[in-house]
Coordinates of C-alpha atoms and ligand atoms in Angstrom, one line a residue:
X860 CA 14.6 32.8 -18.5
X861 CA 13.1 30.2 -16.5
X862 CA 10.1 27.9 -18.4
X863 CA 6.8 28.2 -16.8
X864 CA 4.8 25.0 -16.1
X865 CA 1.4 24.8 -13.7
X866 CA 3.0 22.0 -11.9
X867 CA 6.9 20.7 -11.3
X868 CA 7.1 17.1 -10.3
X869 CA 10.9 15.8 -9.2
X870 CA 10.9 12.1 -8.9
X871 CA 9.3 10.1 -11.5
X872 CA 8.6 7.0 -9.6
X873 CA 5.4 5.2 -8.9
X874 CA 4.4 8.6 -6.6
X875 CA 6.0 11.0 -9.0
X876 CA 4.8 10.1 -12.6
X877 CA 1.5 9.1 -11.4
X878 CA 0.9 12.7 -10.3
X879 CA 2.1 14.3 -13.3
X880 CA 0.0 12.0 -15.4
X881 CA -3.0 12.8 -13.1
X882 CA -2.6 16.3 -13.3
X883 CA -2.2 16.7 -17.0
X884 CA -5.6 15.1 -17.2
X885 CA -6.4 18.0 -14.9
X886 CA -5.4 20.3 -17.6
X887 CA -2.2 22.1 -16.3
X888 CA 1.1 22.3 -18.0
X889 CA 2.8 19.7 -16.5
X890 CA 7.0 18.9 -16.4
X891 CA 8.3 15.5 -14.5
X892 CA 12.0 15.7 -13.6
X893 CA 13.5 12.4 -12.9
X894 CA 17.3 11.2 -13.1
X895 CA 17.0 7.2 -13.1
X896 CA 19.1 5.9 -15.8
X897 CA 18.3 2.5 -17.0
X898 CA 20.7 -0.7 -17.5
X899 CA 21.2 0.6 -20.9
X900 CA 22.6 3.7 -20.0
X901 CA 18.9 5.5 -21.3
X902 CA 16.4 7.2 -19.4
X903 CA 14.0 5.0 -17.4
X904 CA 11.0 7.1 -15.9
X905 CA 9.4 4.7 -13.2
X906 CA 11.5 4.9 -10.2
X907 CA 12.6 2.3 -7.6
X908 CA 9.2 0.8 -8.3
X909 CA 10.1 -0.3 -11.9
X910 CA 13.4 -0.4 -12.2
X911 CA 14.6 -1.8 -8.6
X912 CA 12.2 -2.7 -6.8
X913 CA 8.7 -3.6 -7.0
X914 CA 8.5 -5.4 -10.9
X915 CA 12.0 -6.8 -11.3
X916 CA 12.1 -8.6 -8.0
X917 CA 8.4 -10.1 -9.0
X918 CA 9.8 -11.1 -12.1
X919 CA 12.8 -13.1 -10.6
X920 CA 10.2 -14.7 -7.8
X921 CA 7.7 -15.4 -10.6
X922 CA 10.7 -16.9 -12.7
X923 CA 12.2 -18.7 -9.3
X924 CA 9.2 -20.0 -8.8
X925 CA 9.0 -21.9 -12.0
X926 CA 12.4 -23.6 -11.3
X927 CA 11.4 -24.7 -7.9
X928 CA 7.8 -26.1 -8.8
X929 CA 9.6 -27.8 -11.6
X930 CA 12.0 -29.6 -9.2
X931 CA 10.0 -30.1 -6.4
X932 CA 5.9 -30.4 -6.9
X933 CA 5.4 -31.3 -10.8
X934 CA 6.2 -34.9 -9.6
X935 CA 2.7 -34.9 -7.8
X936 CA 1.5 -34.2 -10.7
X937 CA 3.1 -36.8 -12.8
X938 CA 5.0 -35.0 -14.6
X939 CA 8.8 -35.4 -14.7
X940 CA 11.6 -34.1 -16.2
X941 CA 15.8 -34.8 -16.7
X942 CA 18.4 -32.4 -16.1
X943 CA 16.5 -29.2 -14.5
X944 CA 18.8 -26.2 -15.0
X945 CA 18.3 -22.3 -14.5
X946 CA 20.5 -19.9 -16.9
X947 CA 20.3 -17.2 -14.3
X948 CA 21.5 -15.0 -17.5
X949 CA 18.4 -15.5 -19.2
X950 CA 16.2 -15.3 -16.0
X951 CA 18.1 -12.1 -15.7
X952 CA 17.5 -10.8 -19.1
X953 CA 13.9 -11.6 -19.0
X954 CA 13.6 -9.4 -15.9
X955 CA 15.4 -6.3 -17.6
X956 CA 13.3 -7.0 -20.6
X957 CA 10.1 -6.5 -18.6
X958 CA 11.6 -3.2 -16.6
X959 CA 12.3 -1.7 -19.8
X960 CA 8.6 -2.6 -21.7
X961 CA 7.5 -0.7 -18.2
X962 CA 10.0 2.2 -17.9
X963 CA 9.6 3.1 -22.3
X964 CA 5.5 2.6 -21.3
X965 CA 6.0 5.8 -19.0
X966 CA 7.7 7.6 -21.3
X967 CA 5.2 7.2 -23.6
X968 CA 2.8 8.2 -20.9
X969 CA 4.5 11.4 -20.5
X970 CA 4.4 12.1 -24.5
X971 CA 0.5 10.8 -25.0
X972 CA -0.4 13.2 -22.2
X973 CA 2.2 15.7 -23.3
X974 CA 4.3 16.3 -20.1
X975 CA 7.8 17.6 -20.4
X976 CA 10.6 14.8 -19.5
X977 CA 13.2 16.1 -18.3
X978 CA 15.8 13.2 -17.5
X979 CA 18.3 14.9 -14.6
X980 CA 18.8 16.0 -11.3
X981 CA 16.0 18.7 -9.8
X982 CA 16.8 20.8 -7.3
X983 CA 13.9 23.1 -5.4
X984 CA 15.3 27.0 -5.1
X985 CA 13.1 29.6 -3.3
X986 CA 9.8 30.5 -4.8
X987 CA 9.0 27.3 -6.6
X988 CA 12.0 27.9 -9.4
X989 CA 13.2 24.5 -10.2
X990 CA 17.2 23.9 -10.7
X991 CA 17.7 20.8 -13.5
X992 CA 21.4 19.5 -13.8
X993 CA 20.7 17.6 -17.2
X994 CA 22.2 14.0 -16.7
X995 CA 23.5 14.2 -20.8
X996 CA 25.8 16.4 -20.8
X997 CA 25.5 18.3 -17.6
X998 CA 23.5 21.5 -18.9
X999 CA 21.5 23.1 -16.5
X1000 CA 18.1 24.3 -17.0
X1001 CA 15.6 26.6 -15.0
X1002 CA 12.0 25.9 -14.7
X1003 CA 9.4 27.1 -12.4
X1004 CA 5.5 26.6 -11.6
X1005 CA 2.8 27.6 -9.7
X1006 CA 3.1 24.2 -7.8
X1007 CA 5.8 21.4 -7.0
X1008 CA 5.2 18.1 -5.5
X1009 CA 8.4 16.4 -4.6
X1010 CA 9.0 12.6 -5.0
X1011 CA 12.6 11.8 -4.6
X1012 CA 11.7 8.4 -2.9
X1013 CA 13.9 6.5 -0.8
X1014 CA 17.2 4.5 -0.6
X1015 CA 18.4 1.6 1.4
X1016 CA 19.6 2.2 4.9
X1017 CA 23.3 1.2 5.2
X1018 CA 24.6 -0.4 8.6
X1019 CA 27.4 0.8 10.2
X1020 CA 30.6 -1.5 9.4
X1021 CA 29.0 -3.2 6.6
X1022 CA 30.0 -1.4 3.3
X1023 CA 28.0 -2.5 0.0
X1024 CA 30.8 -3.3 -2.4
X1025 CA 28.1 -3.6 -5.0
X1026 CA 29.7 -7.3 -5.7
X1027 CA 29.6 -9.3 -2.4
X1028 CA 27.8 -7.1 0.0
X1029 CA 25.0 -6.1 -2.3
X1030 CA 21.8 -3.9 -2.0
X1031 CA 18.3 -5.0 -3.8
X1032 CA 20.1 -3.2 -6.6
X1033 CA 22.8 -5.9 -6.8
X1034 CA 20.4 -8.7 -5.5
X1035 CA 18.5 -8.5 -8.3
X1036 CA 21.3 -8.9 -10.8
X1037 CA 23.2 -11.6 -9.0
X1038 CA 25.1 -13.0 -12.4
X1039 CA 25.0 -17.0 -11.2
X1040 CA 23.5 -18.4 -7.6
X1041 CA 25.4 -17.9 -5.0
X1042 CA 25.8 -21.0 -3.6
X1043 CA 25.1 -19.4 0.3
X1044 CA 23.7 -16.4 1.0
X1045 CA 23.0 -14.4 4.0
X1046 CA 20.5 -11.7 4.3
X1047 CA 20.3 -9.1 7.4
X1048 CA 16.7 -8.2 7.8
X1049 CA 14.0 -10.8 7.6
X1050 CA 11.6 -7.9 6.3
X1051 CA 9.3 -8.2 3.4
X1052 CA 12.7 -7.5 0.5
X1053 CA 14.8 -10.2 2.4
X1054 CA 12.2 -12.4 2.3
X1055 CA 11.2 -11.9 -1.2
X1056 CA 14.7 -12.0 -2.2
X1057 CA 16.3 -14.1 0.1
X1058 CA 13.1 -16.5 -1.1
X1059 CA 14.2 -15.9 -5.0
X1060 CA 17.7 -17.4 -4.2
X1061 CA 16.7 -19.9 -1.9
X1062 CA 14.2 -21.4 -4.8
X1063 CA 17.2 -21.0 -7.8
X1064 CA 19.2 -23.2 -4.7
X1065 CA 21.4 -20.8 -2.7
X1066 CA 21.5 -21.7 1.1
X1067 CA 19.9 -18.5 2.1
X1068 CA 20.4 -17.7 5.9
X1069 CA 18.4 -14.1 7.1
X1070 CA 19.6 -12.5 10.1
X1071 CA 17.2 -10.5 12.2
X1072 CA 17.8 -8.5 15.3
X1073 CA 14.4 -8.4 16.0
X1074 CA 12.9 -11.3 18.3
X1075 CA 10.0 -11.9 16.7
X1076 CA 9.5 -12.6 12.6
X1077 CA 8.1 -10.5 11.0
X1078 CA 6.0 -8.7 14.0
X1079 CA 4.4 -6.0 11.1
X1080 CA 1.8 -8.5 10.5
X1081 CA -0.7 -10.7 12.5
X1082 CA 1.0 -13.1 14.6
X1083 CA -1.3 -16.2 13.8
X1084 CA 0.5 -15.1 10.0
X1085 CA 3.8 -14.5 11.0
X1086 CA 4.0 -17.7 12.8
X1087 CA 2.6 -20.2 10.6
X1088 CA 4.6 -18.0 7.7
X1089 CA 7.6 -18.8 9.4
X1090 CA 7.1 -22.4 9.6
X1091 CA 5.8 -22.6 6.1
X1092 CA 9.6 -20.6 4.9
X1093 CA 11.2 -23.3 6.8
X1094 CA 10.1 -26.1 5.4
X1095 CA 11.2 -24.1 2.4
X1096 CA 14.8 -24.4 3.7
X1097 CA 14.9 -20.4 4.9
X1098 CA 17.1 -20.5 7.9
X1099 CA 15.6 -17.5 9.8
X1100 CA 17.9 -16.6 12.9
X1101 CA 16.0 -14.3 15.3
X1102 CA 17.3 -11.8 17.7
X1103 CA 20.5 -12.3 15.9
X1104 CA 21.9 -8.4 15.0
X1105 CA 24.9 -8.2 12.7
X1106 CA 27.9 -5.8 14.0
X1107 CA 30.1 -6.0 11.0
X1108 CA 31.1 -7.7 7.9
X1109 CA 34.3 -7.9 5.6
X1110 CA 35.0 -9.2 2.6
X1111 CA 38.0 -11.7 2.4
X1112 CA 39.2 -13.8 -0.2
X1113 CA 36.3 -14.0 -1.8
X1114 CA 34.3 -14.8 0.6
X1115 CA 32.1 -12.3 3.1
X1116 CA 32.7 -12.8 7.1
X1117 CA 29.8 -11.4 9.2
X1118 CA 30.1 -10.9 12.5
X1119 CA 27.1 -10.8 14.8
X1120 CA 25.9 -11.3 18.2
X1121 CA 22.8 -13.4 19.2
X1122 CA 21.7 -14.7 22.8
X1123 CA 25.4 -17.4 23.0
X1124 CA 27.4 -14.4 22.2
X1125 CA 29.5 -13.2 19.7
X1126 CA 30.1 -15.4 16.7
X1127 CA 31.0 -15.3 12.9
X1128 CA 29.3 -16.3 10.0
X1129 CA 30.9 -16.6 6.0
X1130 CA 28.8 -16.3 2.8
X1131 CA 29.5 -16.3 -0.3
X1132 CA 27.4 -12.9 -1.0
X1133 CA 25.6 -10.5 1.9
X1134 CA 22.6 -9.0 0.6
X1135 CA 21.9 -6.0 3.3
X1136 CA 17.9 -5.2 3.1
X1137 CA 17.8 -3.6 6.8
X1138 CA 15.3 -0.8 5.7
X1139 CA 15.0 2.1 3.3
X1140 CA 15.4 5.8 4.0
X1141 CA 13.9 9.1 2.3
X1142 CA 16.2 10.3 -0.3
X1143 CA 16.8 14.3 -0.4
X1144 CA 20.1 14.7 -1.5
X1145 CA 20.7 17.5 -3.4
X1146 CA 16.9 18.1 -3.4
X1147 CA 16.5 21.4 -1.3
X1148 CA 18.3 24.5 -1.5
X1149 CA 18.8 25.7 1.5
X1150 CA 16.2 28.9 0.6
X1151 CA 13.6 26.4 -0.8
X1152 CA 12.0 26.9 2.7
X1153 CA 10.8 22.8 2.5
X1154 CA 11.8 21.3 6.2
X1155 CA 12.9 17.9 6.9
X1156 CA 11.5 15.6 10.1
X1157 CA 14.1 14.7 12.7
X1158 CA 14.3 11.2 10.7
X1159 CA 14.7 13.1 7.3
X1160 CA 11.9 12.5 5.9
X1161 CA 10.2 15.7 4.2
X1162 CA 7.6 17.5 6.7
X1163 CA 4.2 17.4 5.3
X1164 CA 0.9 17.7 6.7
X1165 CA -2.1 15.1 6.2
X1166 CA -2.8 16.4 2.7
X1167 CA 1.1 16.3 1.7
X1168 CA 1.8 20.1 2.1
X1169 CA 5.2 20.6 3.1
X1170 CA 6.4 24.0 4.7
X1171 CA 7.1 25.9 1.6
X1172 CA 4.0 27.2 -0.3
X1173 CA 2.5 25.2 -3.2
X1174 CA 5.2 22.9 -2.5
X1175 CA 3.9 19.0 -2.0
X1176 CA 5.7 16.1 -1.2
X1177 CA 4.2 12.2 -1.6
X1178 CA 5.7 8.9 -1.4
X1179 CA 8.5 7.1 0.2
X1180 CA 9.9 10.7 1.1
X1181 CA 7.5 11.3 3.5
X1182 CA 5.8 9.7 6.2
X1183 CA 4.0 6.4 6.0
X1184 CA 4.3 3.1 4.3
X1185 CA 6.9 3.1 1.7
X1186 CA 4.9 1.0 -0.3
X1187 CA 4.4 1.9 -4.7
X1188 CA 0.5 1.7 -4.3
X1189 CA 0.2 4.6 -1.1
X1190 CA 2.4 6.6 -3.3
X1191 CA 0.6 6.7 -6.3
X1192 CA -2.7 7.2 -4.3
X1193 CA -1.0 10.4 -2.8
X1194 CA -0.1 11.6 -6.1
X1195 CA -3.8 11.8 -7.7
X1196 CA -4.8 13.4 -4.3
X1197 CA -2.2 16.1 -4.5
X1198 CA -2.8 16.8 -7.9
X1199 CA -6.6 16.9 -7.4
X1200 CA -6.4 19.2 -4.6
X1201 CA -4.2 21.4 -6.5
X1202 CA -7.1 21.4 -8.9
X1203 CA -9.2 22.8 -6.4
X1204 CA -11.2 19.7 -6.1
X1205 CA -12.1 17.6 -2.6
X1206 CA -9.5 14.5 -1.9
X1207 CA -8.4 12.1 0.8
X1208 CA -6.7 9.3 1.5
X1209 CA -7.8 6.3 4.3
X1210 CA -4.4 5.2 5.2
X1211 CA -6.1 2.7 7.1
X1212 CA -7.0 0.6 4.3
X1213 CA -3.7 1.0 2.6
X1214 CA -3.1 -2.9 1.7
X1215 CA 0.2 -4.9 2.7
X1216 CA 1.4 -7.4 0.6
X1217 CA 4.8 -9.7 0.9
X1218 CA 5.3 -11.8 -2.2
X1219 CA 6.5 -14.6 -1.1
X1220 CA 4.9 -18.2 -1.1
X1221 CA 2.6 -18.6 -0.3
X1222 CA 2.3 -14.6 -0.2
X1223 CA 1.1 -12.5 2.9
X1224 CA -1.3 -10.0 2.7
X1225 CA -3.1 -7.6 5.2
X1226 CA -5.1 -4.8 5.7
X1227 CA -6.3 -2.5 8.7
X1228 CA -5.3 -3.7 12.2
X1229 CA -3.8 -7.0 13.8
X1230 CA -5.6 -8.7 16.6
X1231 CA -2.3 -7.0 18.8
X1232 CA -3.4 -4.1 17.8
X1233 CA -7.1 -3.7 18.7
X1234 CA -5.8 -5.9 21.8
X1235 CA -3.4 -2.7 23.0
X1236 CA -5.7 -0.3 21.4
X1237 CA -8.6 -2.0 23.9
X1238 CA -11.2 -2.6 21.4
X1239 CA -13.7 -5.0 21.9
X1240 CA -13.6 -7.4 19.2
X1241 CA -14.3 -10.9 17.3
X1242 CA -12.4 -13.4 15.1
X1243 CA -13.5 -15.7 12.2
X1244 CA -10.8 -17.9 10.3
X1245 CA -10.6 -20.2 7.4
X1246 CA -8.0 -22.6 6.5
X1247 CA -7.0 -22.8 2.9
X1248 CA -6.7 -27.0 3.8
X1249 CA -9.9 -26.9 3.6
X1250 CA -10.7 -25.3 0.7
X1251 CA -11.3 -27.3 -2.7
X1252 CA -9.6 -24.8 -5.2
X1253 CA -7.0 -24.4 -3.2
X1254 CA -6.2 -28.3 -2.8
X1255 CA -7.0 -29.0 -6.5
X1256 CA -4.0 -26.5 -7.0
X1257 CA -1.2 -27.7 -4.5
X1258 CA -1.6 -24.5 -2.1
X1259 CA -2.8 -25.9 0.9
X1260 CA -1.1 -23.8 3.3
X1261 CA -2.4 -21.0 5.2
X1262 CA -5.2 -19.2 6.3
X1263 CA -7.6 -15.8 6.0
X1264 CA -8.4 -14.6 9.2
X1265 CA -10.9 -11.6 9.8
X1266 CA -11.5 -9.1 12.9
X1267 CA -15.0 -7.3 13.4
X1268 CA -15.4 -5.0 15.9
X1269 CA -17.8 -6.9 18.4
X1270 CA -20.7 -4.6 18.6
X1271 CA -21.1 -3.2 15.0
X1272 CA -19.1 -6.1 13.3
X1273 CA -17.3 -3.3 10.8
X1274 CA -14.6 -5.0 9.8
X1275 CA -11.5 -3.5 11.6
X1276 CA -9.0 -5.9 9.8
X1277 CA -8.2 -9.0 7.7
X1278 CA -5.0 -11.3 7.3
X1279 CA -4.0 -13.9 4.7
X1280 CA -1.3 -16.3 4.0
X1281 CA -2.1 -18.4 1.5
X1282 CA -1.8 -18.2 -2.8
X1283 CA -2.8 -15.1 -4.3
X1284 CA -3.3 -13.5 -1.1
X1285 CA -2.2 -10.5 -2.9
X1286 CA -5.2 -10.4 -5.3
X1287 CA -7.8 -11.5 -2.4
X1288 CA -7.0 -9.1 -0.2
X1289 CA -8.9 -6.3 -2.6
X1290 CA -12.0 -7.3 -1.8
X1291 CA -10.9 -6.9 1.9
X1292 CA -9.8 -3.4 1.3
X1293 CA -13.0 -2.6 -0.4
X1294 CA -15.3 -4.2 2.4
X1295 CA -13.7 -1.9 4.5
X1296 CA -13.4 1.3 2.2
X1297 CA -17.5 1.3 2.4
X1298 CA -17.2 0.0 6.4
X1299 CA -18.7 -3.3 5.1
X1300 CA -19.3 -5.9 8.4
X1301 CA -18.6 -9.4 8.3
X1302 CA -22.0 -10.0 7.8
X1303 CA -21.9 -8.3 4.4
X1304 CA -18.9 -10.3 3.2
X1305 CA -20.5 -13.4 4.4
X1306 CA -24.1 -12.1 2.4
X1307 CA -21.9 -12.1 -1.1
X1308 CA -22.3 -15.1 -3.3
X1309 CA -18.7 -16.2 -4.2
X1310 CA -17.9 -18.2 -7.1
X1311 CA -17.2 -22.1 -6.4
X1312 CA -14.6 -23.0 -6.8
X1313 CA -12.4 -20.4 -6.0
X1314 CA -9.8 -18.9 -3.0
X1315 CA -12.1 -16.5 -2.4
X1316 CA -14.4 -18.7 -0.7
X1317 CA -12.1 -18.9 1.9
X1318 CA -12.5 -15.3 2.6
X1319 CA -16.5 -15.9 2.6
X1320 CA -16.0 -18.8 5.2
X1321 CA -13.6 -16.8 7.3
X1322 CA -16.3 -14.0 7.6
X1323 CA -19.2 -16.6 8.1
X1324 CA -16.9 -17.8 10.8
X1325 CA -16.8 -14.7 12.7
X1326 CA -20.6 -15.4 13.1
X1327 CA -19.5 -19.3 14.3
X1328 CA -21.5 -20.5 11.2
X1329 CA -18.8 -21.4 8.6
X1330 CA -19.6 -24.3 6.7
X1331 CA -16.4 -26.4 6.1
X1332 CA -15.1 -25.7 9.1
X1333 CA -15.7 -26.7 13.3
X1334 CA -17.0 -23.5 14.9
Ligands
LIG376 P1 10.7 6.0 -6.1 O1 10.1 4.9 -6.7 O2 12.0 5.7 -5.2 O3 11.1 7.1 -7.2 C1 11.8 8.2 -6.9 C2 12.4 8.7 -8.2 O4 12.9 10.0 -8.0 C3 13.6 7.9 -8.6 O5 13.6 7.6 -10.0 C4 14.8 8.8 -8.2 O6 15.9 8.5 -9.0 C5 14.2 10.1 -8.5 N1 14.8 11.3 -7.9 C6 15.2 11.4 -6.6 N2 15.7 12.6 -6.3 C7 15.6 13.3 -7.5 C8 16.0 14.6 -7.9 N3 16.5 15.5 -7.0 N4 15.8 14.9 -9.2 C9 15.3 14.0 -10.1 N5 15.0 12.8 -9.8 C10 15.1 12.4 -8.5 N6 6.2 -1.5 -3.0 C11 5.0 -2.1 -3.2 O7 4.0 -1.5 -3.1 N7 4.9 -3.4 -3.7 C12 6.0 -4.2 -3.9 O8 5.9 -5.3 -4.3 C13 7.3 -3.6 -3.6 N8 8.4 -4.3 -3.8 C14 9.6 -3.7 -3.6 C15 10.8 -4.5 -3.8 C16 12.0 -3.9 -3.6 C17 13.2 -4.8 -3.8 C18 12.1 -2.6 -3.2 C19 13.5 -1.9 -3.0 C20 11.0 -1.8 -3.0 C21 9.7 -2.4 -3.2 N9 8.5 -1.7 -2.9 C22 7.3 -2.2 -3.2 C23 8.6 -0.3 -2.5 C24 8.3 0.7 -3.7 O9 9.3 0.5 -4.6 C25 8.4 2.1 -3.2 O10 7.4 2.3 -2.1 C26 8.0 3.1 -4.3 O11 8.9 2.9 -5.4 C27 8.0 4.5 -3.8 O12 7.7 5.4 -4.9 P2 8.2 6.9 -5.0 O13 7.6 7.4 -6.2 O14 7.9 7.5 -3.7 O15 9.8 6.8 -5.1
LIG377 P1 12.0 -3.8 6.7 O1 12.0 -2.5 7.5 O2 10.7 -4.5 6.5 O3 12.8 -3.6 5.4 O4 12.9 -4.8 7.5 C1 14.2 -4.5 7.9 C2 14.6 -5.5 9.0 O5 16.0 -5.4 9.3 C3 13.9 -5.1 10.4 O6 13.2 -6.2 10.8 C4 15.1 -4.8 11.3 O7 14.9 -5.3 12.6 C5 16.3 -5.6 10.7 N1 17.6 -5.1 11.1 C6 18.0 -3.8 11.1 N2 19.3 -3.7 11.4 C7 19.8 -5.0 11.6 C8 21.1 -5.6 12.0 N3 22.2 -4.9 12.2 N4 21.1 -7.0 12.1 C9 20.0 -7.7 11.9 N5 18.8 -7.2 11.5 C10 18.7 -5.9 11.4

């Protein structure tokens, strides 16, 4: 006999747990079904997002970061110091010490709002009956709901003739558990992981070379970012090869060749380690039985429509597995909407103000559209700018570099997007994203009284500017 629960979630990731957690709130009889096993060999409920991806590789830049301030900008300060070392073993143990306070926190979410864990492998069968392949032991159990949202996330893309070895040619997974620094390092893909990682061993002292086939860096973002990004990582001693695609790499004594092509030719590179970071695919393996009646999309990603319905009824799917942004926040966001709308009550997500952030220093963040964007999209529209040189807080605390930059729509001045490289771009962007979650103009931003002194008066200046009436600043 199968157990009967309201609502099935498979995946217990940022997408996956959030929903169940959401939807117990909602009163249903929730289960969560999800097969990541911790370092330890236990159950660790949080997906990629907490145990791979999103926490342990800001622990390692946050720890990094340490080291290389310590070595490089404490001397402006005054301060100085003999014999700087890193004990990447510590470093490394302070990261899986914060995974696991974050993975047992979700399993205590699950217990305080009484959710059934089931730690295993889910498999959807027709009519919403759930197939678990316990991971102790093997057991198999059968569930089944009124409802199933499916969040099986997603898993690195692997390049033809380039085999992870899980040692030398390594995956975030391995990247984040390097056991000393390698002394070079190459990275294909100059995306936001190989610049967050490839930035972690650069700091700790690796020579970190990242190989992109694209021409352009990092061509997601605005390009007044990208570009001055690119020469801040630079300076930072990222070698950054453009139009440069890798065909192949081996591993040879010890060492990893890379072949690659670039505009002289053919040539070879050798490493010491590869870290591959080229992308990330949805993961359905073993997800669907083939009566489940859930299609896939022609890139595999599970079919959904614009309020995460796949093709099977009652059955949802949110996250990295579907389309979108495979970013932890968008997933999450899906999962109180599905779970809300299975509760019968109104939700909706603005994927336009989803925000984008890369943590590297000094971080990126964006959200809405790029000037290239309204410029191929036609739209009539203006710029302000602000230069965090010119801003006192960000002088008084060594962070100089970069810029917010903010586009209004010319006639209404809504805001229709805003871009910053600079420190703690990741925490001012929010009140970016909520300007533009109300449709907030420039001229509202530029109305708010922001504290002195602070970062965030750069975004106030930037949106005075779009008005040519900054005050620290030509117009
Ligand atoms: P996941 O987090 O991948 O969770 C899916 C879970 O489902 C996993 O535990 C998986 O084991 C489980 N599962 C899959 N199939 C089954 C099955 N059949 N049965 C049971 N369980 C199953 N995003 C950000 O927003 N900010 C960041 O700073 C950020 N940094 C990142 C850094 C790195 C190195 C990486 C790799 C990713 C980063 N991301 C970041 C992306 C973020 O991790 C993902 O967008 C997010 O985890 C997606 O959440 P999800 O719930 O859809 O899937
Ligand atoms: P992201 O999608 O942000 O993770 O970035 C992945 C990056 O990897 C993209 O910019 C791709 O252009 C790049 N890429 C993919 N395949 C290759 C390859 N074979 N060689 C070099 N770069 C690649």
């Amino acid at each position: 006999m199968a157990e009967k629960f309201d609502l099935i979630v498979i995946g217990g990731g940022p997408g996956g747990y959030v929903a169940a957690i959401r939807a117990a709130q909602l009163g249903f009889k929730t289960a969560c079904v999800d097969m990541f096993t911790g370092k330890d060999g236990k159950p660790a409920p949080g997906g990629t997002c907490l145990n791979v991806g999103c926490i342990p590789s800001k622990a390692l830049l946050d720890s990094s970061k340490h080291y290389h301030h310590l070595q490089h900008d404490y001397g402006a300060h005054g301060i100085s110091m003999k014999d700087t070392a890193i004990d990447v073993a510590t470093m490394i143990a302070r990261k899986d010490g914060i995974v696991k306070k974050l993975t047992g926190g979700v399993t205590q979410l699950f217990k305080g709002n009484k959710i059934a864990y089931y730690h295993g492998k889910g498999r959807l069968m027709a009519g919403r009956q759930v197939q678990v392949t316990l991971s102790d032991g093997g057991e198999i159990q059968q569930l089944e709901a009124d409802n199933v949202i499916l969040a099986s996330g997603s898993v690195p893309i692997q390049i033809p003739n380039v085999e992870f070895d899980g040692k030398y040619i390594v995956d975030n997974v391995g990247a984040l558990d390097f056991d000393s620094v390698p002394a070079t390092l190459g990275v294909i893909g100059a995306g936001v992981i190989g610049l967050e990682l490839g930035s972690v061993w650069n700091r700790l002292g690796s020579e970190v070379t990242l190989l992109e086939a694209l021409p352009d860096f990092l061509p997601i973002a605005d390009r007044d970012v990208s570009k001055q990004a690119a020469r801040e990582f630079k300076k930072q001693g990222l070698d950054i090869r453009l139009g440069t695609l890798v065909k192949s790499a081996a591993v040879k004594k010890n060492k990893v060749i890379v072949n690659l092509e670039d505009k002289n030719g053919e040539s070879q590179l050798t490493f010491d380690r590869l870290l591959v970071c080229v992308g990330r695919k949805a993961y359905t393996e073993g997800l669907l039985d083939e009566d489940s009646g859930v299609q896939l999309t022609a890139n595999g990603q599970i079919q959904v429509d614009d309020q995460s319905r796949t093709t099977a009824p009652g059955v949802w799917a949110i996250g990295d597995c579907v389309r979108g942004p495979m970013l932890a926040h968008k997933a999450s966001e899906e999962g109180i909407a599905v779970a809300e709308l299975i509760a019968g009550k109104p939700a909706h997500i603005h994927f336009d103000t989803v925000p984008w952030v890369v943590y590297t220093e000094p971080e990126i963040a964006w959200v809405g559209k790029t000037e290239q964007e309204l410029k191929d999209a036609g739209v009539d529209y203006k710029t302000g700018s602000f230069p965090f040189a010119a801003n006192g807080r960000a002088l008084a605390g060594g962070n100089p570099a970069g810029l917010v930059k903010m586009l209004a729509d010319a006639e209404t001045d809504e805001i229709l997007g805003v871009h910053i490289l600079g420190a703690n771009a990741s925490e001012l962007i929010s009140e970016c994203v909520v300007a533009m979650e109300f449709q907030g103009s420039s001229e509202d931003l530029a109305r708010i009284v922001h504290a002195h002194p602070t970062l965030s008066e750069a975004v106030h200046e930037a949106a005075l500017h779009v008005d040519k009436r900054a005050i620290h600043r030509g117009n």
